[in-house]
XYZ file of C-alpha atoms in Angstrom:
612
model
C -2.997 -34.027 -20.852
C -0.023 -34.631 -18.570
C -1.101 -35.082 -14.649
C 0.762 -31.799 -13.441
C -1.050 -29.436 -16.414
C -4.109 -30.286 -14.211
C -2.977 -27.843 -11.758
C -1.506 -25.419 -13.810
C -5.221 -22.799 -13.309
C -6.451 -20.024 -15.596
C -5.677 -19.971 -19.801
C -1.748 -21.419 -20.233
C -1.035 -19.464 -23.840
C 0.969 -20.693 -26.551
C 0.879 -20.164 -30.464
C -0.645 -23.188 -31.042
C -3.001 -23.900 -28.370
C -4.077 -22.463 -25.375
C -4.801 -24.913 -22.054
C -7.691 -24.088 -19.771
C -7.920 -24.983 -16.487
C -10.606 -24.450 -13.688
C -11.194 -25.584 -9.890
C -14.688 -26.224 -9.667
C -15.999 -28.190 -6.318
C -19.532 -27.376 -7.198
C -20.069 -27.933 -10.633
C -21.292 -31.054 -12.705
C -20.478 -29.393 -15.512
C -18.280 -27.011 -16.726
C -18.126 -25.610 -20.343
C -15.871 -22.892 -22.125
C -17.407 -20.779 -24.079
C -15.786 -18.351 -26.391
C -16.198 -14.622 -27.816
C -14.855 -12.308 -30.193
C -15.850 -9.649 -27.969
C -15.086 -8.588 -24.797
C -18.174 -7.634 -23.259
C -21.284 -7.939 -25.798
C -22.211 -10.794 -28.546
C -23.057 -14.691 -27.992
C -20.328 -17.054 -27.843
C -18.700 -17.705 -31.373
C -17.290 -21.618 -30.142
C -18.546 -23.479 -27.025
C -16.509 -26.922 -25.534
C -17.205 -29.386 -22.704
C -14.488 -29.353 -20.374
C -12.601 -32.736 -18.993
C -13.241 -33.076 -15.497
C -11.111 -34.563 -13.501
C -10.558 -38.142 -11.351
C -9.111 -38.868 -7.772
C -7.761 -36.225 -5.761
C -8.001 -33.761 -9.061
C -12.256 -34.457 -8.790
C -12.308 -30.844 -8.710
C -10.611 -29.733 -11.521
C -11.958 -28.815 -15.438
C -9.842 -28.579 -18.077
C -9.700 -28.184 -22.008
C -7.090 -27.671 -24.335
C -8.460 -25.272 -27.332
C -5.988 -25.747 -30.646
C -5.016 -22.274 -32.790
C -3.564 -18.973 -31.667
C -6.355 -17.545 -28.868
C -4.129 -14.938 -28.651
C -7.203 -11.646 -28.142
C -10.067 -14.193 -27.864
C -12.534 -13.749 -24.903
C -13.602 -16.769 -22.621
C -15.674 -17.393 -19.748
C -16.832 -20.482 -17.780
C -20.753 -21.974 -17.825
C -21.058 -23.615 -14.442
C -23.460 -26.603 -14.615
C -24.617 -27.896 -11.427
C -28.148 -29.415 -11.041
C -28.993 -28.449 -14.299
C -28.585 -25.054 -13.392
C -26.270 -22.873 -15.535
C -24.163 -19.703 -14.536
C -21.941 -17.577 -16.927
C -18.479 -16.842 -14.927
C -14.762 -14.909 -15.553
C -11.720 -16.934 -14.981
C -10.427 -16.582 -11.570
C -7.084 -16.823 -13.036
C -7.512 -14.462 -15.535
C -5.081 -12.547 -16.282
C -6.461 -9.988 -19.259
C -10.034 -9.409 -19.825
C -12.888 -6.850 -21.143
C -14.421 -4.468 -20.143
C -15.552 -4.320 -16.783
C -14.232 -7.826 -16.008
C -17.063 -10.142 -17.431
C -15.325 -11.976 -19.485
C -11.718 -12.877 -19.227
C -9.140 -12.748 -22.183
C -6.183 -15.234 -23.304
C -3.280 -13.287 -24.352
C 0.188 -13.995 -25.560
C 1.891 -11.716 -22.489
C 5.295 -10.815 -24.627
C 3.104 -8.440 -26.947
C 2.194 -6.404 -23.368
C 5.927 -5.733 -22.516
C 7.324 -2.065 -23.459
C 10.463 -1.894 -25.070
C 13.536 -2.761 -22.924
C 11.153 -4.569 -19.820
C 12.316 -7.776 -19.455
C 15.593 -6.461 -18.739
C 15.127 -3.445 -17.097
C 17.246 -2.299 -13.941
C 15.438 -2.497 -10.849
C 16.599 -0.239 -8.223
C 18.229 -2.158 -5.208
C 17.992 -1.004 -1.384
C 20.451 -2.435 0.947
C 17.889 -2.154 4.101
C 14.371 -1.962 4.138
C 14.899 0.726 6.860
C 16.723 2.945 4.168
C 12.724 3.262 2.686
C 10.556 6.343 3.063
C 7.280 4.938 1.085
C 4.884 7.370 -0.138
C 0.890 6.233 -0.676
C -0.634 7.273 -3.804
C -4.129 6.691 -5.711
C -3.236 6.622 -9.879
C -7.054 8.410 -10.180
C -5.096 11.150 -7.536
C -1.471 11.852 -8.788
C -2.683 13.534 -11.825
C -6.461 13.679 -12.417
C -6.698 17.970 -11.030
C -5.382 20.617 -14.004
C -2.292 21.668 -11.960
C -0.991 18.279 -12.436
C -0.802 19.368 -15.938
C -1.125 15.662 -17.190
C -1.660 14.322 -20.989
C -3.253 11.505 -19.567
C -5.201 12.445 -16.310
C -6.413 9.547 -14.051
C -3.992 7.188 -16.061
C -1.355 4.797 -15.324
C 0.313 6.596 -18.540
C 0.910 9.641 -16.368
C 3.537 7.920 -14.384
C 5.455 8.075 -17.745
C 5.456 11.978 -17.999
C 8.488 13.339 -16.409
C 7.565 16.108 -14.831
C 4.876 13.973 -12.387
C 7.771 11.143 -11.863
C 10.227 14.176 -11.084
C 7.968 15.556 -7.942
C 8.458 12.210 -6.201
C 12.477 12.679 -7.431
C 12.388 15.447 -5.877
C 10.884 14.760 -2.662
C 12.679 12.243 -2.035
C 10.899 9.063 -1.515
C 12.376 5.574 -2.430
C 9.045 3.943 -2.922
C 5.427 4.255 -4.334
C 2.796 2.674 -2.965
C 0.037 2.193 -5.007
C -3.375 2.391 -3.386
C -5.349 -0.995 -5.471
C -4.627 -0.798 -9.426
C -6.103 -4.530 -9.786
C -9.651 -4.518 -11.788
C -12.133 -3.705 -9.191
C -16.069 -3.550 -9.259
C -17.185 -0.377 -8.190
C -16.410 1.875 -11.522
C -17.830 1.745 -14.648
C -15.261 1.051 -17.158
C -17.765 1.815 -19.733
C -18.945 5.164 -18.948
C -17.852 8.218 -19.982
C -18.608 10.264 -16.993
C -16.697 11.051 -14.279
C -16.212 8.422 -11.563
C -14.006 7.604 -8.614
C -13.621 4.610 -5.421
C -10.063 3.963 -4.195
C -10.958 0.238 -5.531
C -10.646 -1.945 -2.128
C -13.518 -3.994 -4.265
C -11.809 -7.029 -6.433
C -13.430 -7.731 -9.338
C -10.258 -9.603 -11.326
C -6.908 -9.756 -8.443
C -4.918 -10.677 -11.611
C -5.739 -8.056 -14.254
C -4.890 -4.381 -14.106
C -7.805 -1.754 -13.377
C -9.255 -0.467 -17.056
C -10.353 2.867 -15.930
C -6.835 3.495 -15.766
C -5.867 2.449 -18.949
C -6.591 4.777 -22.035
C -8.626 1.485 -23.669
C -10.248 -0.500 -21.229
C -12.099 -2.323 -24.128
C -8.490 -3.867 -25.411
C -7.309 -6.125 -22.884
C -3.916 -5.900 -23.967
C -3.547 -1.765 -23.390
C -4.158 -1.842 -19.679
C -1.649 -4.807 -19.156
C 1.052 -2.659 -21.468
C -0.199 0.419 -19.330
C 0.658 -0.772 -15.829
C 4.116 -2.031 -17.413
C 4.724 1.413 -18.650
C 4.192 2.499 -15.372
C 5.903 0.586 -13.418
C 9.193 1.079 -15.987
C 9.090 4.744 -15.699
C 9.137 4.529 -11.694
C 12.237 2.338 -12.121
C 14.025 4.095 -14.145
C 13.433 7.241 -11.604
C 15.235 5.058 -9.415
C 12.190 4.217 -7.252
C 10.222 1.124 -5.814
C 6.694 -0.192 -6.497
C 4.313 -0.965 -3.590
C 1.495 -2.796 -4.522
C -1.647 -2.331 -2.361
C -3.628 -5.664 -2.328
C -6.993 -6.848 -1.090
C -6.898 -10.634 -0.207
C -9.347 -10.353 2.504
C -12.723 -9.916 0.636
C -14.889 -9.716 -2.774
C -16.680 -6.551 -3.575
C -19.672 -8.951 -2.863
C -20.046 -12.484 -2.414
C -22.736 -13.776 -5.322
C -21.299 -11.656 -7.974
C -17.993 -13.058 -7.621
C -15.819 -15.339 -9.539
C -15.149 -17.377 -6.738
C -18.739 -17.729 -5.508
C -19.819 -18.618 -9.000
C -17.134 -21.608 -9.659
C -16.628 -22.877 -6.194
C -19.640 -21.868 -3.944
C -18.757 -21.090 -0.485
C -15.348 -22.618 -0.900
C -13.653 -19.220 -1.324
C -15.252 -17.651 2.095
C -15.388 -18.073 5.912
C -18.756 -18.919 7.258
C -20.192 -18.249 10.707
C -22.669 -21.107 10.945
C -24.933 -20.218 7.653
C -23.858 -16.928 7.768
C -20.862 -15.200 6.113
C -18.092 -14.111 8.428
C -17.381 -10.511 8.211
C -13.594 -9.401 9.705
C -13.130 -7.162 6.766
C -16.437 -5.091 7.236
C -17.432 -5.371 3.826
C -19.758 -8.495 4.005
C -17.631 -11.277 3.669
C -14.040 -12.735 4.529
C -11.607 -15.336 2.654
C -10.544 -18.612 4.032
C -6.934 -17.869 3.133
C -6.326 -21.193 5.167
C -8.163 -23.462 2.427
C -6.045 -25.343 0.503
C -6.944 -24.017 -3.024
C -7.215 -20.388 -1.252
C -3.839 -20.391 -0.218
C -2.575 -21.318 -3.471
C -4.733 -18.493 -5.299
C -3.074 -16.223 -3.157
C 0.580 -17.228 -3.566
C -0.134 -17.388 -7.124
C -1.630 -14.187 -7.672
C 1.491 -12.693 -5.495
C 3.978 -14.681 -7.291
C 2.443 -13.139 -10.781
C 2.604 -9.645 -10.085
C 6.279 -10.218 -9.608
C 7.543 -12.081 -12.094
C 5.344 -10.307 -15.299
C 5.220 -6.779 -13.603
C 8.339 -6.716 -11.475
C 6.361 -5.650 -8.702
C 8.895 -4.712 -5.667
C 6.544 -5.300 -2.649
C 2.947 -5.627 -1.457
C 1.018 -3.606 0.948
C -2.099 -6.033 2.411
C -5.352 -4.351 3.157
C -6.694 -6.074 6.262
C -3.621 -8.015 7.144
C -5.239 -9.800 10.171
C -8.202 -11.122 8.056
C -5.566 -13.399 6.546
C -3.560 -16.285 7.616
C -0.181 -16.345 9.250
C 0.632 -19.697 7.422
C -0.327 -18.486 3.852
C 1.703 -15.485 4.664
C 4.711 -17.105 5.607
C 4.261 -19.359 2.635
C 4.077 -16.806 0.290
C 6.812 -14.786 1.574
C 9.235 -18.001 0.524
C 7.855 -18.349 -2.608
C 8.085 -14.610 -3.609
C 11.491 -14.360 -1.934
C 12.497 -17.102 -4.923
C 11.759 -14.506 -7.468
C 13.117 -11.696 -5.490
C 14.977 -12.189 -2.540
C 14.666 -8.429 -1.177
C 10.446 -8.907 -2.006
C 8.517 -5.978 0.526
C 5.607 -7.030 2.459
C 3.721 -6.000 5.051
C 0.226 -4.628 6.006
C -2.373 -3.381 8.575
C -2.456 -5.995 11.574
C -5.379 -5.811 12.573
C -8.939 -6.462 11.350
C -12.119 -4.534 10.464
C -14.382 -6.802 12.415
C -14.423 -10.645 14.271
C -13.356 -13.622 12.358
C -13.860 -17.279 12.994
C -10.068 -17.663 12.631
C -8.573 -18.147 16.068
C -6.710 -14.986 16.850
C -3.471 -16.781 17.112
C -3.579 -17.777 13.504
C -4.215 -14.179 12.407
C -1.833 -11.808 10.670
C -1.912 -8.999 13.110
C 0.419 -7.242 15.189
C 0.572 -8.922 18.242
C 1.809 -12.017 16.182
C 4.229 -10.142 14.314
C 6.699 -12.454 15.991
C 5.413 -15.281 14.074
C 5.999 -13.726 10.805
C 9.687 -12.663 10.088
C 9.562 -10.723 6.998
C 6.792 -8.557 7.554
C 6.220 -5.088 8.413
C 2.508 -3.744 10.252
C 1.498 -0.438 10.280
C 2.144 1.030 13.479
C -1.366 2.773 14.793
C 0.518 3.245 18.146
C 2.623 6.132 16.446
C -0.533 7.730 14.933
C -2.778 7.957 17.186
C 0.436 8.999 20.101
C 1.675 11.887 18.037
C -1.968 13.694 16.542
C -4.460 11.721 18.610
C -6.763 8.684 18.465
C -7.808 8.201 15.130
C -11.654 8.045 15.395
C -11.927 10.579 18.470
C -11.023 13.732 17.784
C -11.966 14.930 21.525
C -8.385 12.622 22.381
C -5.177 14.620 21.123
C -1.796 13.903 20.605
C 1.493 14.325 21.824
C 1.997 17.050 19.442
C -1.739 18.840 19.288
C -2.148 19.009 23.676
C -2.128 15.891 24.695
C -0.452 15.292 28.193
C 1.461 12.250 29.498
C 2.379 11.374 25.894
C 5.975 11.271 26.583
C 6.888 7.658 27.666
C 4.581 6.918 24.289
C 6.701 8.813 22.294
C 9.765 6.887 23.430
C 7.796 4.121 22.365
C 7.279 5.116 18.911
C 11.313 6.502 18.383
C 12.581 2.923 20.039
C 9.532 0.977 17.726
C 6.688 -0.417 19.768
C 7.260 -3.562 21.481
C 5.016 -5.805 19.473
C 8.297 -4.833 16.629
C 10.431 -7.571 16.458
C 12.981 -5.760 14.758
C 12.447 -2.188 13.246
C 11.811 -3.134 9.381
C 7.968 -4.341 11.331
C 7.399 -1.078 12.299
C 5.492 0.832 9.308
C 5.414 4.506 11.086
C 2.845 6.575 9.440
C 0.775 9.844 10.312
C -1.734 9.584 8.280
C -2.848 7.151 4.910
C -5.798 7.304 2.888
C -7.798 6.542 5.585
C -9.663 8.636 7.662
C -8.775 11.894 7.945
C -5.565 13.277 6.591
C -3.226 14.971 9.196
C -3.619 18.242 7.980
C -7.443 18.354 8.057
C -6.835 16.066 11.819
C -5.291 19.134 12.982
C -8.454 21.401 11.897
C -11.291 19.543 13.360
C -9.043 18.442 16.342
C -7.669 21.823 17.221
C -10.742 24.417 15.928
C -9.684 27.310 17.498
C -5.462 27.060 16.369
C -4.522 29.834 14.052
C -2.739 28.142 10.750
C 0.476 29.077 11.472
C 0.143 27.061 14.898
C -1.142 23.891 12.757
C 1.789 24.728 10.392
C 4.044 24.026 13.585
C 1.998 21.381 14.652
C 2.436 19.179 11.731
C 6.013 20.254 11.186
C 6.915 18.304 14.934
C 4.964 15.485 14.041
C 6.819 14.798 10.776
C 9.923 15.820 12.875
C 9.133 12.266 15.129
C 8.100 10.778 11.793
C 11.464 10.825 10.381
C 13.351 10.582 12.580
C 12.072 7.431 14.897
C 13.334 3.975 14.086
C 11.397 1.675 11.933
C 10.232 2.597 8.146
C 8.578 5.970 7.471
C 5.187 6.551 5.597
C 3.338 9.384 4.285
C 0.270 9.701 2.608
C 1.555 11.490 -0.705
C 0.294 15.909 -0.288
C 0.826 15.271 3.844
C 3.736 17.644 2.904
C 1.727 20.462 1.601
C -1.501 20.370 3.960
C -3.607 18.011 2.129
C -7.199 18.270 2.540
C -10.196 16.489 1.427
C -13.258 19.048 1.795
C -16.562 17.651 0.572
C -18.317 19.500 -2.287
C -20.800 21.920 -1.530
C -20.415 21.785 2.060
C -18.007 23.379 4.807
C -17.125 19.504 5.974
C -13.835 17.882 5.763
C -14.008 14.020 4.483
C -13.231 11.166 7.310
C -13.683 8.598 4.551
C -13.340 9.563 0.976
C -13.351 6.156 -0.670
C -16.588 6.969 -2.900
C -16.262 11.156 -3.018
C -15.330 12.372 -6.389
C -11.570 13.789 -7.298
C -13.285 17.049 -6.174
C -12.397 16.085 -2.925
C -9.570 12.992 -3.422
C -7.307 14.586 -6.288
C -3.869 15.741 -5.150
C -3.745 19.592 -5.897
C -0.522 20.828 -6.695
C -0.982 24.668 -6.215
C -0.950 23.625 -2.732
C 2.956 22.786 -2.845
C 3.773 26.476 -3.536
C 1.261 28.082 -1.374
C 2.883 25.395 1.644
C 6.506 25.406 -0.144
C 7.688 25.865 3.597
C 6.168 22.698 5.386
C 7.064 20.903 1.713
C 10.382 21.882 2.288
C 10.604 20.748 5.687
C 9.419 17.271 4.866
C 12.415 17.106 2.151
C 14.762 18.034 4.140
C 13.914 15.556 6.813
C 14.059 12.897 4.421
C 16.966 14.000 2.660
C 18.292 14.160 6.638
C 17.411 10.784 7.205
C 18.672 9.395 4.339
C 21.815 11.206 4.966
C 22.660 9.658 8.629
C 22.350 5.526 9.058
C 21.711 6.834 13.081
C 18.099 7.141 12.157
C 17.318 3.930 10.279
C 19.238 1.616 12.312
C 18.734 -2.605 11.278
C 18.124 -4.328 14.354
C 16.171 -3.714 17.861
C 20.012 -4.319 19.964
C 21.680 -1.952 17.605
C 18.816 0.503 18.776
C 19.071 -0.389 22.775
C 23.024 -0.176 22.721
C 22.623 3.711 20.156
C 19.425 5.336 21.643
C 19.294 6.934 25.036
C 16.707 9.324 26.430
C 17.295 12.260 28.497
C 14.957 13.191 31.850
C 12.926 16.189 31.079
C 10.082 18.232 31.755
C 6.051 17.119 31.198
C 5.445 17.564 26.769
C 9.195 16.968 26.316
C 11.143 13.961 24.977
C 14.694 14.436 24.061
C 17.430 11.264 23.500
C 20.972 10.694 21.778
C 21.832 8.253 19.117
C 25.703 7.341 20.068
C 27.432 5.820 17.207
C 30.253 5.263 15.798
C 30.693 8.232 13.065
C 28.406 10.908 14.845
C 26.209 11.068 17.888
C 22.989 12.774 16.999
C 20.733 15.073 19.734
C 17.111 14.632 19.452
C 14.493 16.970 21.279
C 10.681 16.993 20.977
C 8.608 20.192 22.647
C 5.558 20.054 22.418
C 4.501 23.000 25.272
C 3.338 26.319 23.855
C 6.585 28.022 25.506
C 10.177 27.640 25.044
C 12.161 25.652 26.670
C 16.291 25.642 27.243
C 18.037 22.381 27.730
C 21.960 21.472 28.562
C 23.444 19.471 25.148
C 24.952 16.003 26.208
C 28.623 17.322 26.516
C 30.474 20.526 25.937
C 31.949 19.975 22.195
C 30.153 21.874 19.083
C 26.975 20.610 18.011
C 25.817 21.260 14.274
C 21.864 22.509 14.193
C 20.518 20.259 10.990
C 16.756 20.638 12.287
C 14.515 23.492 13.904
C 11.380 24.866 14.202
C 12.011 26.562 10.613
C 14.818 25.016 9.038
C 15.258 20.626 8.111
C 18.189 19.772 5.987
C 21.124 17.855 5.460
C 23.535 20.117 6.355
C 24.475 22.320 9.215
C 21.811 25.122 9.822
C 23.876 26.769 12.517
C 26.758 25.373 15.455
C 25.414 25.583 19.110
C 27.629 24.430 22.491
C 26.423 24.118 25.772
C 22.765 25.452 26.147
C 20.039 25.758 23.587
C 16.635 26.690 23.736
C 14.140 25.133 21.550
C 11.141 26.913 20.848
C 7.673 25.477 21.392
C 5.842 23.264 19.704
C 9.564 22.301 16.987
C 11.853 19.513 17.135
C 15.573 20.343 17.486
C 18.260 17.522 15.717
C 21.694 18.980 16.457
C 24.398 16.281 15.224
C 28.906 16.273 16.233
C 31.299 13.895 14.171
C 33.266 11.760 15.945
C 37.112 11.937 15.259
């Protein structure tokens, strides 16, 4: 075995023989055992792996002779005579439910016409609106009128792939689609969890696949899905979960390398994602797991971008690290992620990947929680509104969130959003929030905060049904679901029937984004570009109103968000073009106005004049 093959983790296929490699710190032992079945049956062929000497001490390896292509492995960790059964770490195919991992010759998985598919191309990553999706959600009710409900296969159905055509979105992200723990991918009944539990980081989820006993159909599966987003002329967001296991002695890691894998507290486990445990993305062997696992997705799936789940957990180092590596493969690679953390870490807070340090990481885009909670309120108390739901003394904040929040080094950092699948969604914000609002005054409500949505600098995102009102109510009850992560698709499943009976506020979201799309003024590349362009107007208390001077068009901007009219002056005398008001968004002239206007409460007014 040549040195460098040492390194090389997880089962290296080829027709003839298949290479095994491991990192093992704790074991004495290690040995490969074999299966012609993916989840049940005693091994058919067990082998001793090498172990290796000097600064590889910690690596196992074997190299098995034949075509493995379809066979099922797993690892028996040895250590003081004690012996645990373990999936590859690496693995990148396995059965069901994860147990045991799979080797597999990769070029059967590819649809026709893969490796060489087109890949859409965006000149700015401020020219994105992303949308946030769940596979389970997009087509698991009847009025998504899907073959294959709950499947990645219903991303290949034309009509679903033709609602986010029609919207208008440029990108998908796609909430975890990795295998994860918490579903059964045996059972036949009906089960959901948005899947923020890693089971396998490498190996597409098998409750999404219509075999999850064939390791090679989910694999084909998420390839077919990703192809048919492509050729809609679309990106693919993946959501990832570096920051913890579904649980600590169940896991992969835990059972090949101990306490390697995780952050400790003294004896106990430290615990900045909430969910038990954290990973020690600064570890050597971490940090190469997770540029790995990144640099996979890419280069087999053609994955476009990542979305990180607990950004802040992680390291800025690894990060930066990774985003060279990936930007090898693809030099226009997405990233970015929450900045911030669910709990305290033992990594010093000027190591972590959160938003005050955004500075440190060029590259990377953070959620901006400044926007949400400024326009509809703080997130977790509904007794504090928003600029747009009666909030007072929101208005420098909402220049804020239109310039980008400081902490933005330049606006690709800023991720605006209004609501994701967190928490509640905007809609059902608006009804716990604001109880006693008839629903045409929500309607208005949630039309002015998409209005500051789309058209503030920085990189909109909506959680996909935002446009039609989406709600989450919890079955059998008259409660609306905060956190939905474990509810069935009773509550989570996007229902389409809602599109027509809101066709107006669906409308007004496309036609903001078909607006924004339609006038570089509103997704402008750099933070000077946006100082020399954007200037705000003095105006009354619940009122923010600015200009965007360039060189084609200068663009008027005015938020109200009183419950009575208001009349302002426009910036000059000339003919102003209406594109956006309290009933109408496109991207075209709604009506001409000169002089005065009056813009009626609680509705955004975007009046644009060309420059000769």
């Amino acid at each position: 075995v040549k040195k460098e093959q040492i390194m090389v983790q997880g089962a290296t296929y080829t027709k003839s023989s298949t290479f095994f490699c491991l990192f093992s710190p704790i074991a004495d032992e290690v040995i490969l055992c074999l299966y012609d079945d993916g989840d049940c049956g005693t091994e058919k062929q067990t082998f001793p792996m090498t172990k290796g000497q000097g600064k590889d001490k910690d690596m196992f390896y074997f190299r098995a002779y034949g075509d493995l292509d379809g066979t099922y492995y797993a690892y028996k960790i040895i250590k003081d005579q004690k012996a645990v059964l373990s999936h590859d770490p690496y693995a990148k195919a396995c059965g069901v439910n994860g147990n045991r991992s799979m080797v597999i010759d990769l070029k059967r998985t590819d649809p026709d016409g893969f490796e060489n598919e087109v890949i859409p191309e965006f000149k700015s990553k401020t020219d994105m609106v992303i949308t946030e999706v769940s596979v389970a959600d997009v087509s698991s009710d009847e009025s998504a009128h899907s073959r294959f409900p709950g499947k990645f296969k219903a991303f290949t159905e034309k009509h679903i792939m033709d609602y986010f055509v029609d919207m208008g979105v440029t990108h998908i992200q796609i909430m975890p689609s990795y295998d994860f723990a918490s579903v059964d991918e045996s059972s036949t009944r009906k089960q959901y969890n948005w899947g923020y539990d890693p089971y396998n980081y490498n190996v597409p989820e098998g409750s999404y696949s219509t075999d999850p006993y064939d390791g090679a159909v989910r694999i084909k599966e998420y390839k077919e899905m990703i192809q048919a987003i492509h050729k809609a002329g679309m990106g693919v967001i993946m959501d990832v979960v570096y920051n913890h296991t579904y649980d600590v002695y169940g896991s992969c890691f835990y059972k090949t390398s101990g306490n390697y894998f995780y952050r400790m507290n003294k004896e106990e486990y430290s615990d900045a994602s909430a969910c038990g445990n954290e990973i020690a993305s600064e570890k050597p062997m971490v940090r190469q797991y997770i540029i790995d696992s990144l640099c996979y997705w890419v280069r087999e799936y053609h994955i476009d971008g990542f979305r990180f789940d607990l950004m802040g957990v992680l390291d800025i180092e690894t990060l930066n690290l990774a985003r060279k590596e990936l930007q090898k493969i693809n030099p226009d690679i997405i990233l970015y992620g929450e900045g911030w953390t669910g709990g305290e870490s033992t990594l010093p807070e000027d190591k972590r990947a959160m938003k005050i340090n955004a500075c440190k990481m060029n590259g990377y885009g953070m959620f901006s929680d400044d926007i949400r909670d400024t326009v509809k309120g703080h997130v977790f108390y509904m007794d504090e509104p928003g600029f747009v739901n009666g909030a007072d003394g929101k208005e420098d904040d909402i220049r804020q969130s239109v310039i980008c929040f400081p902490w933005a080094k330049e606006p690709y950092q800023s991720i605006n959003y209004l609501s994701c699948h967190d928490n509640y969604t905007l809609w059902d914000r608006f009804i716990v929030s604001n109880s006693d609002s008839s629903v045409e005054e929500r309607i208005r409500m949630n039309k002015l905060a998409a209005a500051i949505l789309f058209t503030a600098q920085g990189i909109p995102f909506f959680l996909m049904g935002e446009e039609f009102a989406r709600t989450k109510p919890v079955l059998g009850t008259d409660t609306l679901a905060e956190n939905s992560y474990n509810l069935p698709l009773y509550t989570n499943s996007i229902k389409y029937d809602r599109a027509e009976k809101f066709k107006d506020l669906r409308e007004y979201y496309k036609g903001l984004i078909a607006m924004r799309k339609g006038h570089k003024a509103f997704r402008l590349d750099t933070k000077k570009q946006i100082r020399t362009a954007v200037k705000f107007i003095d105006t009354e208390e619940k009122v923010v109103a600015y200009t965007i001077n360039t060189e084609k068009e200068d663009i008027f901007v005015v938020y109200n968000a009183n419950g009575h009219d208001i009349s302002l002056n426009l910036p000059d005398s000339r003919n102003w073009d209406v594109y956006v008001d309290d009933t109408v968004s496109q991207n075209k002239p709604v009506k001409t106005i000169k002089d005065q206007t009056k813009i009626n409460r609680l509705s955004c007014l975007v009046a644009i004049s060309k420059n000769q």
